[in-house]
Coordinates of C-alpha atoms in Angstrom, one line a residue:
Chain H
M13 CA 11.1 1.9 -14.3
T14 CA 10.9 -1.8 -15.3
A15 CA 12.3 -0.9 -18.6
T16 CA 15.4 0.7 -17.1
L17 CA 15.9 -2.4 -14.9
K18 CA 15.6 -4.6 -17.9
T19 CA 18.2 -2.8 -19.9
R20 CA 20.5 -2.7 -16.9
Q21 CA 20.3 -6.4 -16.4
G22 CA 20.4 -7.2 -20.1
G23 CA 22.6 -4.5 -21.3
P24 CA 26.3 -5.0 -22.2
A25 CA 27.5 -2.5 -19.6
T26 CA 27.3 -4.8 -16.7
S27 CA 29.0 -7.6 -18.3
R28 CA 32.1 -5.5 -18.9
P29 CA 35.0 -5.3 -16.5
A30 CA 34.4 -2.7 -13.7
V31 CA 37.7 -0.8 -14.7
R32 CA 36.6 -0.1 -18.3
R33 CA 33.2 0.9 -17.0
S34 CA 34.4 3.6 -14.6
R35 CA 36.9 4.9 -17.3
A36 CA 33.9 5.3 -19.7
D37 CA 31.8 6.9 -16.9
K38 CA 34.2 9.6 -16.2
P39 CA 33.9 12.0 -19.2
F40 CA 30.2 11.5 -19.1
R41 CA 30.0 12.5 -15.5
H42 CA 32.1 15.6 -16.1
L43 CA 29.8 16.4 -19.0
T44 CA 26.6 16.1 -17.0
A45 CA 28.1 18.0 -14.2
A46 CA 29.1 20.8 -16.5
A47 CA 25.7 21.0 -18.0
G48 CA 24.2 21.3 -14.5
V49 CA 26.8 24.0 -13.5
V50 CA 26.0 26.0 -16.7
L51 CA 22.3 25.9 -16.2
L52 CA 22.7 27.2 -12.6
A53 CA 25.2 30.0 -13.7
I54 CA 22.7 31.1 -16.4
M55 CA 19.9 31.3 -13.8
A56 CA 22.2 33.2 -11.4
A57 CA 23.2 35.7 -14.1
I58 CA 19.6 36.3 -15.1
A59 CA 18.7 37.0 -11.4
V60 CA 21.8 39.3 -10.9
F61 CA 20.9 41.2 -14.1
L62 CA 17.2 41.7 -13.0
I63 CA 18.0 42.8 -9.5
A64 CA 20.6 45.2 -10.8
E65 CA 18.2 46.7 -13.3
A66 CA 15.4 46.9 -10.8
I67 CA 17.1 48.4 -7.9
P68 CA 17.6 52.0 -9.3
A69 CA 13.8 52.2 -10.3
L70 CA 12.9 50.9 -6.7
Y71 CA 14.9 53.6 -5.1
A72 CA 13.4 56.3 -7.4
N73 CA 9.9 55.1 -6.5
E74 CA 8.0 57.7 -4.5
G75 CA 5.2 55.3 -3.6
S76 CA 5.4 52.0 -1.9
F77 CA 6.2 49.1 -4.3
L78 CA 4.0 46.7 -2.3
T79 CA 0.9 48.7 -1.6
E80 CA 0.6 51.7 -4.2
L81 CA -2.3 51.1 -6.6
I82 CA -1.0 53.1 -9.6
W83 CA 1.6 52.5 -12.2
T84 CA 3.2 55.8 -13.3
P85 CA 6.9 55.1 -13.3
N86 CA 7.5 57.5 -16.2
N87 CA 6.1 60.5 -14.4
S88 CA 8.1 62.6 -12.2
P89 CA 8.3 61.8 -9.4
P90 CA 7.7 58.2 -10.5
A91 CA 5.3 56.1 -8.4
F92 CA 4.3 52.4 -8.9
G93 CA 3.1 49.5 -7.0
I94 CA 2.9 45.7 -7.7
G95 CA -0.2 45.0 -5.5
A96 CA -2.8 45.2 -8.2
L97 CA -0.8 43.6 -10.9
A98 CA 0.2 40.7 -8.5
F99 CA -3.3 40.3 -7.4
G100 CA -4.7 40.3 -11.0
T101 CA -2.1 37.6 -12.0
L102 CA -3.0 35.3 -9.1
M103 CA -6.7 36.0 -9.3
S104 CA -7.1 35.3 -13.0
S105 CA -4.8 32.2 -12.9
F106 CA -6.5 30.7 -10.0
L107 CA -9.9 31.3 -11.5
A108 CA -8.6 29.7 -14.7
L109 CA -7.2 26.8 -12.7
I110 CA -10.6 26.2 -10.9
M111 CA -12.5 26.1 -14.3
A112 CA -9.9 24.1 -16.1
V113 CA -8.9 21.2 -13.7
P114 CA -12.3 19.5 -13.2
V115 CA -12.9 19.6 -17.1
A116 CA -9.4 18.5 -17.9
V117 CA -9.6 15.6 -15.5
G118 CA -13.0 14.7 -16.9
V119 CA -11.7 14.7 -20.4
A120 CA -8.7 12.6 -19.4
L121 CA -11.0 10.1 -17.6
F122 CA -13.2 10.0 -20.6
I123 CA -10.4 9.2 -22.9
T124 CA -8.8 6.5 -20.7
H125 CA -11.7 4.8 -19.2
Y126 CA -15.1 5.5 -20.9
A127 CA -14.5 6.3 -24.6
P128 CA -14.5 3.5 -27.1
R129 CA -10.8 2.8 -28.4
K130 CA -11.1 4.5 -31.7
L131 CA -12.8 7.7 -30.3
A132 CA -10.2 7.7 -27.5
G133 CA -7.4 7.7 -30.0
A134 CA -8.7 10.6 -32.0
L135 CA -9.6 12.6 -29.0
G136 CA -6.3 12.2 -27.5
Y137 CA -4.7 13.3 -30.6
I138 CA -7.0 16.4 -30.7
V139 CA -6.1 17.3 -27.1
D140 CA -2.4 17.1 -28.0
L141 CA -3.0 19.4 -31.0
L142 CA -4.8 21.9 -28.9
A143 CA -2.0 22.1 -26.4
A144 CA 0.3 23.2 -29.3
V145 CA -1.9 26.1 -30.4
P146 CA 0.0 29.5 -29.8
S147 CA -1.5 31.7 -27.2
V148 CA -2.0 34.6 -29.4
V149 CA -4.6 32.7 -31.2
Y150 CA -6.6 32.0 -28.0
G151 CA -6.1 35.8 -27.2
L152 CA -7.6 36.9 -30.6
W153 CA -10.5 34.4 -30.3
G154 CA -11.1 35.9 -26.8
V155 CA -11.2 39.5 -28.0
I156 CA -13.2 38.9 -31.2
F157 CA -15.6 36.3 -30.1
L158 CA -15.7 35.9 -26.3
V159 CA -15.7 39.5 -25.1
P160 CA -19.0 40.3 -26.9
F161 CA -20.4 37.0 -26.2
M162 CA -19.7 37.2 -22.4
Q163 CA -21.8 40.3 -22.1
G164 CA -25.1 38.4 -21.8
P165 CA -24.1 35.7 -19.4
S166 CA -22.1 38.2 -17.2
E167 CA -25.3 40.3 -16.9
F168 CA -27.2 37.1 -16.0
L169 CA -24.7 36.1 -13.3
N170 CA -24.7 39.7 -11.8
E171 CA -28.5 39.8 -11.7
Y172 CA -29.1 36.4 -10.1
L173 CA -25.9 35.8 -8.2
G174 CA -24.9 39.4 -7.5
F175 CA -25.2 38.8 -3.7
I176 CA -22.0 36.8 -3.9
P177 CA -19.1 39.3 -4.0
L178 CA -17.4 37.5 -6.8
F179 CA -20.4 38.4 -9.2
S180 CA -21.3 41.9 -7.8
A181 CA -20.5 44.9 -10.0
D182 CA -21.6 48.4 -10.6
Q183 CA -21.0 48.0 -14.3
V184 CA -20.9 44.7 -16.2
V185 CA -18.5 44.4 -19.2
G186 CA -17.3 41.9 -21.5
R187 CA -13.6 42.7 -21.1
S188 CA -13.5 41.5 -17.5
M189 CA -11.5 39.4 -15.2
L190 CA -14.0 36.5 -15.8
T191 CA -13.4 36.6 -19.6
A192 CA -9.7 36.6 -19.3
S193 CA -9.9 33.8 -16.8
I194 CA -12.0 31.7 -19.3
V195 CA -9.5 32.4 -22.1
L196 CA -6.7 31.2 -19.7
A197 CA -8.7 28.2 -18.7
I198 CA -9.3 27.1 -22.2
M199 CA -5.6 27.7 -23.0
I200 CA -4.3 25.6 -20.1
L201 CA -7.0 22.8 -20.4
P202 CA -5.3 20.8 -23.1
I203 CA -1.9 20.5 -21.3
I204 CA -3.6 19.5 -18.0
A205 CA -5.8 17.1 -19.8
A206 CA -2.9 15.5 -21.8
I207 CA -0.7 15.0 -18.7
S208 CA -3.6 13.7 -16.7
R209 CA -4.4 11.2 -19.5
E210 CA -0.8 9.9 -19.5
V211 CA -0.9 9.5 -15.7
F212 CA -4.3 7.6 -15.7
L213 CA -2.9 5.2 -18.3
Q214 CA -0.1 4.4 -15.8
V215 CA -2.6 3.0 -13.3
P216 CA -1.7 -0.7 -12.8
R217 CA -4.4 -2.8 -14.4
M218 CA -4.3 -5.1 -11.5
N219 CA -5.4 -2.3 -9.1
E220 CA -8.3 -1.5 -11.4
E221 CA -9.3 -5.2 -11.5
A222 CA -9.0 -5.4 -7.8
A223 CA -11.6 -2.7 -7.4
L224 CA -13.9 -4.3 -10.0
A225 CA -13.6 -7.7 -8.5
L226 CA -14.8 -6.2 -5.1
G227 CA -18.1 -5.1 -6.9
A228 CA -17.1 -1.6 -7.7
T229 CA -18.9 0.1 -10.6
R230 CA -16.7 2.0 -13.1
W231 CA -17.0 5.3 -11.3
E232 CA -16.3 3.6 -7.9
M233 CA -13.3 1.9 -9.5
I234 CA -12.1 5.2 -10.7
R235 CA -12.5 6.7 -7.2
M236 CA -10.8 3.8 -5.6
A237 CA -7.9 3.0 -7.8
V238 CA -7.5 5.5 -10.6
L239 CA -7.9 9.0 -8.9
P240 CA -5.7 8.2 -5.8
F241 CA -3.0 6.8 -8.0
G242 CA -3.1 9.7 -10.3
R243 CA -3.4 12.5 -7.8
P244 CA 0.3 13.7 -7.6
G245 CA 0.4 13.6 -11.4
V246 CA -2.8 15.7 -11.7
V247 CA -1.5 18.1 -9.1
S248 CA 1.8 18.5 -11.2
A249 CA -0.1 18.9 -14.3
S250 CA -2.3 21.6 -12.8
M251 CA 0.8 23.5 -11.5
L252 CA 2.2 23.3 -15.0
G253 CA -1.1 24.8 -16.2
L254 CA -1.1 27.4 -13.5
G255 CA 2.5 28.4 -14.3
R256 CA 1.4 28.8 -18.0
A257 CA -1.6 30.9 -17.0
M258 CA 0.5 33.2 -14.7
G259 CA 3.1 33.8 -17.3
E260 CA 0.7 34.2 -20.1
T261 CA 1.2 37.7 -21.7
I262 CA -0.4 38.4 -25.0
A263 CA -3.8 36.6 -24.6
V264 CA -4.5 38.4 -21.4
A265 CA -3.0 41.7 -22.6
L266 CA -5.7 41.8 -25.3
I267 CA -8.5 41.3 -23.0
F268 CA -7.7 43.0 -19.7
P269 CA -8.8 46.6 -19.4
A270 CA -5.4 47.4 -17.8
T271 CA -6.5 48.9 -14.7
F272 CA -4.6 49.2 -11.3
D273 CA -7.2 48.4 -8.7
I274 CA -8.0 45.4 -6.4
T275 CA -11.5 44.2 -6.6
F276 CA -12.8 40.7 -6.0
G277 CA -15.7 41.3 -8.5
V278 CA -14.9 39.6 -11.6
L279 CA -17.6 41.1 -13.9
G280 CA -16.6 44.9 -13.8
P281 CA -14.1 46.7 -15.9
S282 CA -11.0 46.0 -14.0
G283 CA -8.2 43.6 -14.3
N284 CA -4.5 43.4 -15.1
S285 CA -1.6 41.1 -14.7
I286 CA 2.3 41.4 -14.5
A287 CA 2.9 39.9 -17.7
A288 CA 0.2 41.8 -19.6
N289 CA 1.5 45.1 -18.1
I290 CA 5.1 44.4 -19.2
A291 CA 3.9 43.6 -22.8
L292 CA 1.8 46.7 -22.9
G293 CA 4.2 49.1 -21.1
F294 CA 7.7 48.1 -22.3
A295 CA 7.7 50.0 -25.6
E296 CA 6.9 53.4 -24.0
A297 CA 8.9 52.9 -20.8
G298 CA 11.7 55.4 -19.9
E299 CA 14.7 54.5 -17.7
V300 CA 12.8 54.2 -14.5
G301 CA 9.8 52.6 -16.3
R302 CA 12.0 49.8 -17.6
G303 CA 13.3 49.1 -14.2
A304 CA 9.8 49.1 -12.6
L305 CA 8.7 46.5 -15.2
I306 CA 11.8 44.5 -14.5
A307 CA 11.0 44.6 -10.9
S308 CA 7.5 43.4 -11.6
G309 CA 9.1 40.6 -13.6
L310 CA 11.1 39.6 -10.6
V311 CA 7.9 39.6 -8.4
L312 CA 6.3 37.2 -11.0
F313 CA 9.3 34.9 -10.9
I314 CA 9.1 34.8 -7.2
I315 CA 5.4 34.0 -7.2
T316 CA 5.8 31.2 -9.7
L317 CA 8.7 29.9 -7.6
L318 CA 6.6 29.9 -4.4
V319 CA 3.4 28.3 -6.1
N320 CA 5.6 25.5 -7.6
M321 CA 7.3 24.8 -4.3
A322 CA 3.9 24.7 -2.6
A323 CA 2.7 22.2 -5.2
R324 CA 5.8 20.1 -4.9
M325 CA 5.3 19.9 -1.1
I326 CA 1.7 18.8 -1.6
V327 CA 3.0 16.1 -4.0
V328 CA 5.8 14.9 -1.8
G329 CA 3.7 15.0 1.3
R330 CA 1.2 12.6 -0.2
S331 CA 3.6 10.2 -1.8
G332 CA 5.8 10.4 1.3
A333 CA 2.8 9.2 3.4
R334 CA 2.6 6.3 1.2
K335 CA 5.9 4.9 1.8
Chain K
M10 CA -23.1 -18.5 3.4
A11 CA -21.6 -20.7 0.8
K12 CA -23.5 -21.5 -2.5
Q13 CA -23.1 -24.1 -5.2
I14 CA -22.1 -23.2 -8.7
Q15 CA -23.4 -25.0 -11.6
V16 CA -21.9 -24.3 -15.1
S17 CA -23.4 -25.7 -18.3
G18 CA -22.3 -25.4 -22.0
L19 CA -20.0 -22.5 -21.4
D20 CA -17.9 -21.0 -24.1
A21 CA -15.7 -17.8 -23.7
Y22 CA -14.2 -15.6 -26.3
Y23 CA -11.6 -12.9 -26.8
G24 CA -12.9 -11.0 -29.8
S25 CA -13.5 -13.8 -32.4
N26 CA -11.0 -16.1 -30.7
K27 CA -12.6 -18.9 -28.8
A28 CA -10.6 -19.4 -25.5
I29 CA -12.7 -22.2 -23.8
E30 CA -15.3 -24.5 -25.2
D31 CA -18.4 -26.3 -23.9
I32 CA -17.5 -26.5 -20.2
S33 CA -20.0 -27.9 -17.8
M34 CA -19.3 -28.7 -14.1
T35 CA -20.7 -28.4 -10.5
I36 CA -18.6 -26.7 -7.8
E37 CA -19.8 -27.9 -4.4
P38 CA -20.2 -25.4 -1.5
R39 CA -18.0 -25.5 1.5
S40 CA -15.2 -27.3 -0.4
V41 CA -12.1 -26.5 -2.3
T42 CA -12.1 -27.0 -6.0
A43 CA -8.8 -26.8 -7.9
F44 CA -8.3 -26.2 -11.6
I45 CA -5.1 -27.6 -13.1
G46 CA -3.8 -28.0 -16.6
P47 CA -1.0 -26.6 -19.0
S48 CA -0.5 -23.0 -19.6
G49 CA -3.0 -21.5 -22.1
C50 CA -5.7 -24.1 -21.5
G51 CA -8.2 -21.4 -20.3
K52 CA -8.5 -22.3 -16.6
S53 CA -7.9 -18.6 -15.5
T54 CA -10.4 -17.5 -18.2
F55 CA -12.9 -20.0 -16.9
L56 CA -12.4 -18.8 -13.4
R57 CA -12.9 -15.2 -14.5
T58 CA -16.2 -16.2 -16.2
L59 CA -17.6 -17.3 -12.8
N60 CA -17.7 -13.7 -11.4
R61 CA -18.2 -12.0 -14.7
M62 CA -14.7 -10.5 -14.6
H63 CA -13.9 -12.0 -18.1
E64 CA -16.0 -9.3 -19.7
V65 CA -14.0 -6.3 -18.4
I66 CA -11.5 -7.0 -21.1
P67 CA -12.5 -5.2 -24.2
G68 CA -14.1 -7.5 -26.8
A69 CA -14.3 -10.5 -24.4
R70 CA -17.7 -12.3 -24.2
V71 CA -19.3 -15.4 -22.6
E72 CA -21.9 -17.9 -23.8
G73 CA -23.6 -20.5 -21.7
K74 CA -25.0 -20.7 -18.3
V75 CA -23.7 -20.1 -14.7
M76 CA -26.0 -20.8 -11.9
L77 CA -25.3 -19.6 -8.4
D78 CA -27.8 -21.9 -6.5
A79 CA -31.0 -20.7 -8.2
D80 CA -29.7 -17.5 -9.7
D81 CA -28.5 -17.3 -13.4
L82 CA -25.5 -15.0 -13.4
Y83 CA -25.7 -14.4 -17.1
A84 CA -29.5 -13.9 -17.2
P85 CA -30.4 -10.6 -19.0
G86 CA -30.8 -7.8 -16.4
V87 CA -28.3 -9.1 -14.0
D88 CA -25.8 -6.6 -13.0
P89 CA -22.2 -7.8 -13.2
V90 CA -21.4 -5.4 -10.3
S91 CA -23.7 -7.3 -7.9
V92 CA -22.3 -10.7 -9.2
R93 CA -18.8 -9.5 -8.2
R94 CA -20.0 -8.5 -4.7
T95 CA -21.3 -12.0 -4.1
I96 CA -18.3 -13.9 -5.7
G97 CA -14.8 -12.4 -4.5
M98 CA -11.7 -12.9 -6.2
V99 CA -8.0 -13.0 -5.3
F100 CA -5.5 -12.4 -8.0
Q101 CA -2.1 -14.0 -9.1
R102 CA -0.1 -11.0 -7.8
P103 CA -0.8 -9.4 -4.6
N104 CA -2.7 -6.2 -5.6
P105 CA -3.5 -4.0 -2.5
F106 CA -4.5 -0.5 -3.4
P107 CA -1.1 1.4 -3.2
T108 CA -2.6 4.7 -1.9
M109 CA -4.4 3.0 1.1
S110 CA -3.5 1.9 4.6
I111 CA -4.0 -1.7 5.7
Y112 CA -7.2 -0.7 7.4
E113 CA -8.6 1.1 4.3
N114 CA -7.6 -1.7 2.0
V115 CA -9.7 -4.1 4.0
A116 CA -12.5 -1.7 4.4
A117 CA -12.4 -0.7 0.6
G118 CA -15.2 -3.1 -0.4
L119 CA -17.4 -2.2 2.6
R120 CA -17.8 1.4 1.6
L121 CA -19.1 0.3 -1.7
N122 CA -22.3 -1.0 0.0
G123 CA -23.2 2.4 1.5
R124 CA -22.2 4.1 4.8
I125 CA -21.5 2.0 7.8
S126 CA -20.5 3.1 11.2
K127 CA -16.9 3.4 12.3
A128 CA -17.5 0.7 15.1
R129 CA -19.1 -1.7 12.6
A130 CA -16.2 -1.1 10.1
D131 CA -13.6 -1.7 12.8
E132 CA -15.3 -4.9 13.8
I133 CA -15.4 -6.2 10.2
V134 CA -11.8 -5.2 9.5
E135 CA -10.7 -7.1 12.6
R136 CA -12.6 -10.1 11.8
S137 CA -11.5 -10.3 8.2
L138 CA -7.8 -9.8 9.1
K139 CA -8.2 -12.5 11.7
G140 CA -10.0 -14.6 9.1
A141 CA -7.0 -14.1 6.8
N142 CA -4.4 -15.0 9.6
L143 CA -2.9 -11.6 9.4
W144 CA -4.4 -9.7 12.5
N145 CA -1.5 -10.5 14.7
E146 CA 1.1 -9.3 12.4
V147 CA -0.6 -6.0 11.5
K148 CA -2.9 -5.1 14.5
D149 CA -0.4 -2.4 15.7
R150 CA 0.1 -0.7 12.3
L151 CA -3.3 -0.7 10.7
N152 CA -2.8 2.8 9.4
K153 CA 0.6 2.0 7.8
P154 CA 0.3 1.5 3.9
G155 CA -0.6 -1.8 2.7
A156 CA 2.1 -1.8 0.1
G157 CA 4.7 -1.9 3.0
L158 CA 3.9 -5.5 3.8
S159 CA 5.8 -8.6 2.5
G160 CA 4.5 -10.4 -0.5
G161 CA 2.9 -13.1 1.4
Q162 CA 1.3 -10.6 3.9
Q163 CA 0.0 -8.5 0.9
Q164 CA -1.8 -11.6 -0.5
R165 CA -3.4 -12.4 2.9
L166 CA -4.4 -8.7 3.0
C167 CA -6.0 -9.2 -0.4
I168 CA -7.8 -12.3 0.9
A169 CA -9.0 -10.2 4.0
R170 CA -10.3 -7.6 1.6
A171 CA -12.1 -10.1 -0.4
I172 CA -13.8 -11.9 2.5
A173 CA -14.6 -8.5 4.2
V174 CA -17.7 -8.1 1.9
Q175 CA -18.8 -11.6 2.9
P176 CA -19.1 -13.2 -0.5
Q177 CA -20.6 -16.6 -1.1
V178 CA -17.7 -17.8 -3.2
L179 CA -14.0 -17.1 -3.2
L180 CA -12.1 -17.4 -6.6
M181 CA -8.3 -17.6 -6.4
D182 CA -6.2 -17.2 -9.5
E183 CA -2.8 -18.8 -8.8
P184 CA -2.7 -17.0 -5.4
C185 CA 0.7 -18.4 -4.4
S186 CA 2.6 -18.2 -7.7
A187 CA 4.3 -15.0 -6.7
L188 CA 5.2 -16.0 -3.2
D189 CA 7.9 -18.0 -1.5
P190 CA 7.3 -21.5 0.0
I191 CA 6.6 -20.3 3.6
S192 CA 4.2 -17.7 2.5
T193 CA 2.6 -20.4 0.2
L194 CA 2.2 -22.6 3.2
A195 CA 0.5 -19.9 5.1
I196 CA -2.0 -19.3 2.3
E197 CA -2.7 -23.0 2.0
D198 CA -3.4 -23.3 5.7
L199 CA -5.7 -20.3 5.4
I200 CA -7.6 -22.0 2.5
A201 CA -8.3 -25.0 4.5
E202 CA -9.8 -22.8 7.2
L203 CA -11.8 -20.7 4.9
K204 CA -13.5 -23.7 3.3
D205 CA -15.7 -24.0 6.4
E206 CA -17.4 -20.7 5.3
F207 CA -16.8 -20.3 1.7
T208 CA -17.0 -22.1 -1.7
I209 CA -13.5 -21.9 -2.9
V210 CA -12.2 -22.3 -6.4
I211 CA -8.3 -22.2 -6.9
V212 CA -6.4 -22.2 -10.1
T213 CA -2.9 -23.6 -9.6
H214 CA 0.1 -24.5 -11.7
N215 CA 1.4 -26.6 -8.8
M216 CA 0.0 -30.1 -8.7
Q217 CA 1.2 -30.7 -5.3
Q218 CA -0.7 -27.7 -4.1
A219 CA -3.8 -29.0 -5.9
A220 CA -3.4 -32.4 -4.1
R221 CA -2.8 -30.7 -0.7
V222 CA -5.7 -28.2 -0.5
S223 CA -8.5 -29.3 -2.8
D224 CA -11.4 -31.7 -2.3
R225 CA -12.1 -31.9 -6.0
T226 CA -9.9 -31.3 -9.0
A227 CA -10.7 -30.3 -12.6
F228 CA -8.1 -30.9 -15.4
F229 CA -8.2 -28.7 -18.3
N230 CA -6.5 -29.2 -21.6
L231 CA -6.3 -28.0 -25.1
A232 CA -6.0 -30.0 -28.2
A233 CA -3.4 -28.0 -29.8
Q234 CA -2.1 -24.3 -29.7
G235 CA -4.9 -22.0 -31.0
Q236 CA -7.5 -24.5 -30.2
P237 CA -10.0 -23.6 -27.3
G238 CA -9.4 -25.2 -23.9
K239 CA -11.7 -28.0 -22.7
L240 CA -12.4 -29.6 -19.4
V241 CA -11.0 -33.1 -19.7
E242 CA -12.3 -34.5 -16.4
M243 CA -13.3 -33.6 -12.9
D244 CA -13.2 -35.8 -9.9
E245 CA -12.3 -36.2 -6.1
T246 CA -8.8 -35.0 -5.8
T247 CA -7.6 -38.4 -4.4
N248 CA -9.2 -40.2 -7.3
M249 CA -7.6 -37.8 -9.8
F250 CA -4.2 -38.2 -8.5
T251 CA -4.2 -41.9 -7.9
N252 CA -6.5 -43.3 -10.5
P253 CA -7.6 -40.8 -13.2
S254 CA -9.9 -42.1 -15.9
E255 CA -8.4 -40.2 -18.8
K256 CA -5.0 -41.0 -20.3
A257 CA -4.2 -37.2 -20.7
T258 CA -4.8 -36.5 -17.0
E259 CA -2.5 -39.2 -16.1
D260 CA 0.2 -38.0 -18.4
Y261 CA -0.1 -34.5 -17.1
I262 CA 0.0 -35.4 -13.5
T263 CA 2.9 -37.8 -13.9
G264 CA 4.8 -35.0 -15.6
R265 CA 5.0 -36.5 -19.1
F266 CA 3.8 -33.2 -20.7
G267 CA 2.8 -29.7 -19.7

């Protein structure tokens, strides 16, 4: 912000006559406008294509698209419903978010406010690197290591916390909603931590000093000055992570048992998501099957849009109250 | 409520760089003491050693002794957090918490000392805002953001925030340097009122201001760039400005350098 102001005041543009400036601005304005229009046109084209492809399949569907808990679009008559898939997508993503955000904020606070400078630099670099690891690597690690590993802890949770619906299950397995959520959480943690770190670094030094001078301990200073200032940024980072988790395909496709039921128990052999279902089903899909998968893709698109809009409203609501 | 500060043989460092050297002085309670001197002479650094804010900068440390009445602030085992609760500070640029309302800003320090009742908090917030001559201007919009006030009002809000926790001493680091003349006047009037209750130390670049508000003045100087700053002399403000005992003080006050 300050940097822009400086260049504006110091830059050569303002010292030139107004006529020349507006002449130079014109092509640039058209260029940016064209870029904006092209983007919107591409978006619209994609939407039109998806809807056109999905409509025939939706007409052919014998079950209810919203409530049917099966996915057999290639049978005749075809029947498929989005309910279980949408539920699995939201459930696994929100579980991942709940696990990832506190850890990511903790990592970011440690790097910005607790770690010695050298360690902080190294840690920040590692977090950035982790954010760039392809998701299939996390997926493979999840299948090969985490699935067998989770058997024990899952049984422990089921035995001692089974009275909570989340942890009740008739059969406890490693390839569960919980394991998939953990893989997602680990996947989205670096991106949330990296953005949160940037946001926490933006907290004005003078606000931190104001808190310290009032006799705040470091943790009190963080609660008083750092977290409130960083909250909108952390929410945005979390939404980016949530978007990534909901759209994640291959990592969860490897782990989910690909069932079509809705259950709140996260330890049993059930779980699926829209993206995973598309990845697994597209190769064998027939005419209707393809349309059904495209329709499910549309639903994912809408869910992502709604979640992002909700997040933006949270952020705007908070900063709006500030002004 | 106000206490005396006695400093002896104080050095302050940034890493291996010595910023101020061998400073000793006595700051009297219920009075205003002004620090003047050219830029880089270490007066702000010295001010920040008085409430242990100097050491929050990485690599910064202090040697020497600061006594607040009978308590040694730098004795081993003294928690800097408790020192800062006793010695409040107002900064160069107004720095209210941007996410908080006017009310929350004033009450921010109160919450650090544990839970207090809403009625008690209301009472302290009102008293502090009145103490900072801000109550009449903000009493109808206590729940509005503190950042929406003018610069001068924000600085008085910061003073209200500092006095809400009832410190013994109030340190002010060039509190008017970012303000217009009218807001400056408001703060100066406020300082004159606050000295009945608090020990006040003010760093200022404005010599007229030092002459107007302070009872005693300390002049800091440095031998050359890169050398540590030192206390040249300290005396009653009237003496300092009419009949300083050091040549350097006279040169600085009359505008021959700095």
